[in-house]
């Protein structure tokens, strides 16, 4: 069974960088799947952030592209999210997820982690 | 900017049938957008219900079905149960690794 687990600081200062990791078990980060990040602001809907393949190829939501970097760490079987120049608007629950490499949907999800941007 | 539209809220009686829809601000939804549907209860991660328009994810009861209806993706719940009361999100694949979620529909069962 594939399991995803987010980790990282729950509090980030404004103008700082949000950094999260997603540990993967039950699958290899080097498999033919894509690894994704999604966020959900308080009381709002889901927002797609981006995805990465084990080769390092990444795709980002155009609205966040200038501030987002997603990377892969094969040695730890995990992938990571960095979001720069954060503001209160980036306060959200951040989910990591998997996209089946041959499909176009989210088939496994992490439980989510809350990140608050505040001084 | 592509906007995926969903009804903000919907209500269904226990045992009833409800159809939620997922459209585009401009244009029609077709299977080429690989519509998928997710159920989310407060404080929980989304649960995958439907993908590729009408394929149920593993373990999803056949009360849930997906289709294309009048140029929109549709999620139909037949014989609604109290625990179906959740938020439902659709997602469309736009190509080039980009997915876009709808704003979600809050379903009330009463």
CSV table of N, CA and C in Angstrom, one decimal, chain B residues 19-74:
chain,number,residue,atom,x,y,z
B,19,UNK,N,-26.9,14.7,-8.8
B,19,UNK,CA,-25.8,14.8,-9.8
B,19,UNK,C,-25.1,16.1,-9.7
B,20,UNK,N,-23.8,16.1,-9.4
B,20,UNK,CA,-23.0,17.2,-9.3
B,20,UNK,C,-22.2,17.4,-10.6
B,21,UNK,N,-22.0,18.6,-11.0
B,21,UNK,CA,-21.4,18.8,-12.3
B,21,UNK,C,-20.1,19.6,-12.2
B,22,UNK,N,-19.3,19.5,-13.3
B,22,UNK,CA,-18.0,20.1,-13.3
B,22,UNK,C,-17.8,20.7,-14.8
B,23,UNK,N,-17.8,22.0,-14.9
B,23,UNK,CA,-17.7,22.6,-16.2
B,23,UNK,C,-16.5,23.5,-16.4
B,24,UNK,N,-16.4,24.1,-17.5
B,24,UNK,CA,-15.3,25.0,-17.9
B,24,UNK,C,-16.0,26.4,-18.1
B,25,UNK,N,-15.2,27.4,-17.7
B,25,UNK,CA,-15.7,28.8,-17.9
B,25,UNK,C,-15.9,29.1,-19.4
B,26,UNK,N,-15.0,28.5,-20.2
B,26,UNK,CA,-15.2,28.6,-21.6
B,26,UNK,C,-14.9,27.3,-22.2
B,27,UNK,N,-15.9,26.8,-23.0
B,27,UNK,CA,-15.7,25.5,-23.6
B,27,UNK,C,-16.4,24.4,-22.9
B,28,UNK,N,-16.3,23.2,-23.5
B,28,UNK,CA,-17.0,22.0,-23.0
B,28,UNK,C,-16.0,21.0,-22.4
B,29,UNK,N,-16.4,20.3,-21.4
B,29,UNK,CA,-15.6,19.2,-20.8
B,29,UNK,C,-15.8,18.0,-21.7
B,30,UNK,N,-14.7,17.3,-22.0
B,30,UNK,CA,-14.8,16.1,-22.8
B,30,UNK,C,-13.9,15.1,-22.1
B,31,UNK,N,-14.0,13.8,-22.5
B,31,UNK,CA,-13.1,12.8,-21.8
B,31,UNK,C,-11.6,13.1,-22.0
B,32,UNK,N,-11.3,14.0,-23.0
B,32,UNK,CA,-9.9,14.4,-23.2
B,32,UNK,C,-9.3,15.2,-22.0
B,33,UNK,N,-10.2,15.7,-21.1
B,33,UNK,CA,-9.7,16.3,-19.9
B,33,UNK,C,-9.6,15.4,-18.7
B,34,UNK,N,-9.8,14.1,-19.0
B,34,UNK,CA,-9.7,13.1,-17.9
B,34,UNK,C,-10.3,13.5,-16.6
B,35,UNK,N,-11.5,13.8,-16.6
B,35,UNK,CA,-12.2,14.3,-15.3
B,35,UNK,C,-12.0,13.3,-14.2
B,36,UNK,N,-11.7,13.8,-13.0
B,36,UNK,CA,-11.6,13.0,-11.8
B,36,UNK,C,-12.4,13.7,-10.7
B,37,UNK,N,-12.8,12.9,-9.7
B,37,UNK,CA,-13.6,13.4,-8.6
B,37,UNK,C,-13.1,12.9,-7.3
B,38,UNK,N,-13.2,13.8,-6.3
B,38,UNK,CA,-12.6,13.6,-5.0
B,38,UNK,C,-13.6,14.0,-3.9
B,39,UNK,N,-13.7,13.2,-2.8
B,39,UNK,CA,-14.5,13.4,-1.7
B,39,UNK,C,-13.7,13.9,-0.5
B,40,UNK,N,-14.1,14.9,0.2
B,40,UNK,CA,-13.3,15.4,1.3
B,40,UNK,C,-14.2,15.7,2.5
B,41,UNK,N,-13.9,15.2,3.6
B,41,UNK,CA,-14.6,15.6,4.8
B,41,UNK,C,-13.7,16.5,5.6
B,42,UNK,N,-14.2,17.3,6.5
B,42,UNK,CA,-13.4,18.3,7.2
B,42,UNK,C,-12.2,17.6,8.0
B,43,UNK,N,-11.1,18.2,7.8
B,43,UNK,CA,-9.9,17.8,8.5
B,43,UNK,C,-9.2,16.5,7.9
B,44,UNK,N,-9.8,16.1,6.8
B,44,UNK,CA,-9.2,14.8,6.1
B,44,UNK,C,-8.6,15.2,4.8
B,45,UNK,N,-7.8,14.3,4.3
B,45,UNK,CA,-7.3,14.4,3.0
B,45,UNK,C,-8.4,14.0,2.0
B,46,UNK,N,-8.3,14.5,0.8
B,46,UNK,CA,-9.3,14.0,-0.2
B,46,UNK,C,-9.2,12.5,-0.5
B,47,UNK,N,-10.3,12.0,-0.9
B,47,UNK,CA,-10.4,10.5,-1.2
B,47,UNK,C,-10.8,10.5,-2.7
B,48,UNK,N,-10.0,9.7,-3.4
B,48,UNK,CA,-10.3,9.6,-4.9
B,48,UNK,C,-11.5,8.7,-5.1
B,49,UNK,N,-12.4,9.2,-5.9
B,49,UNK,CA,-13.7,8.5,-6.2
B,49,UNK,C,-13.7,8.0,-7.6
B,50,UNK,N,-13.5,8.9,-8.5
B,50,UNK,CA,-13.7,8.6,-10.0
B,50,UNK,C,-12.5,9.2,-10.7
B,51,UNK,N,-12.0,8.4,-11.8
B,51,UNK,CA,-11.0,9.0,-12.7
B,51,UNK,C,-11.4,8.6,-14.1
B,52,UNK,N,-10.7,9.2,-15.0
B,52,UNK,CA,-11.0,9.0,-16.4
B,52,UNK,C,-12.5,9.0,-16.7
B,53,UNK,N,-13.1,10.0,-16.2
B,53,UNK,CA,-14.5,10.3,-16.4
B,53,UNK,C,-15.5,9.4,-15.6
B,54,UNK,N,-15.2,8.1,-15.7
B,54,UNK,CA,-16.2,7.1,-15.2
B,54,UNK,C,-15.7,5.9,-14.5
B,55,UNK,N,-14.4,5.8,-14.2
B,55,UNK,CA,-13.8,4.7,-13.6
B,55,UNK,C,-13.7,4.9,-12.1
B,56,UNK,N,-14.4,4.0,-11.4
B,56,UNK,CA,-14.3,4.1,-9.9
B,56,UNK,C,-13.0,3.6,-9.4
B,57,UNK,N,-12.5,4.4,-8.4
B,57,UNK,CA,-11.3,4.0,-7.7
B,57,UNK,C,-11.5,2.8,-6.9
B,58,UNK,N,-10.5,2.1,-6.5
B,58,UNK,CA,-10.6,0.9,-5.7
B,58,UNK,C,-11.4,1.1,-4.4
B,59,UNK,N,-12.4,0.3,-4.2
B,59,UNK,CA,-13.1,0.4,-2.9
B,59,UNK,C,-14.3,1.3,-2.9
B,60,UNK,N,-14.4,2.1,-4.0
B,60,UNK,CA,-15.5,3.0,-4.1
B,60,UNK,C,-16.8,2.3,-4.4
B,61,UNK,N,-17.9,2.5,-3.7
B,61,UNK,CA,-19.1,1.7,-4.0
B,61,UNK,C,-19.7,2.2,-5.3
B,62,UNK,N,-20.5,1.3,-5.9
B,62,UNK,CA,-21.1,1.6,-7.2
B,62,UNK,C,-22.2,2.6,-7.1
B,63,UNK,N,-22.5,3.1,-5.9
B,63,UNK,CA,-23.5,4.2,-5.8
B,63,UNK,C,-22.9,5.5,-6.4
B,64,UNK,N,-21.6,5.5,-6.6
B,64,UNK,CA,-20.9,6.7,-7.2
B,64,UNK,C,-20.6,6.3,-8.7
B,65,UNK,N,-21.0,7.2,-9.5
B,65,UNK,CA,-20.8,7.0,-11.0
B,65,UNK,C,-20.4,8.3,-11.6
B,66,UNK,N,-19.6,8.3,-12.7
B,66,UNK,CA,-19.2,9.5,-13.4
B,66,UNK,C,-19.6,9.4,-14.8
B,67,UNK,N,-19.8,10.6,-15.4
B,67,UNK,CA,-20.2,10.6,-16.8
B,67,UNK,C,-19.9,12.0,-17.4
B,68,UNK,N,-20.2,12.2,-18.7
B,68,UNK,CA,-20.2,13.5,-19.3
B,68,UNK,C,-21.7,13.8,-19.6
B,69,UNK,N,-22.1,14.9,-19.1
B,69,UNK,CA,-23.5,15.2,-19.2
B,69,UNK,C,-23.6,16.7,-19.7
B,70,UNK,N,-24.2,16.9,-20.8
B,70,UNK,CA,-24.4,18.2,-21.4
B,70,UNK,C,-23.1,19.1,-21.3
B,71,UNK,N,-22.1,18.5,-21.8
B,71,UNK,CA,-20.8,19.2,-21.9
B,71,UNK,C,-20.1,19.5,-20.6
B,72,UNK,N,-20.5,18.8,-19.6
B,72,UNK,CA,-19.8,18.9,-18.3
B,72,UNK,C,-19.5,17.5,-17.8
B,73,UNK,N,-18.5,17.4,-16.9
B,73,UNK,CA,-18.3,16.1,-16.2
B,73,UNK,C,-19.4,16.1,-15.1
B,74,UNK,N,-19.8,14.9,-14.8
B,74,UNK,CA,-20.9,14.7,-13.8
B,74,UNK,C,-20.5,13.6,-12.8
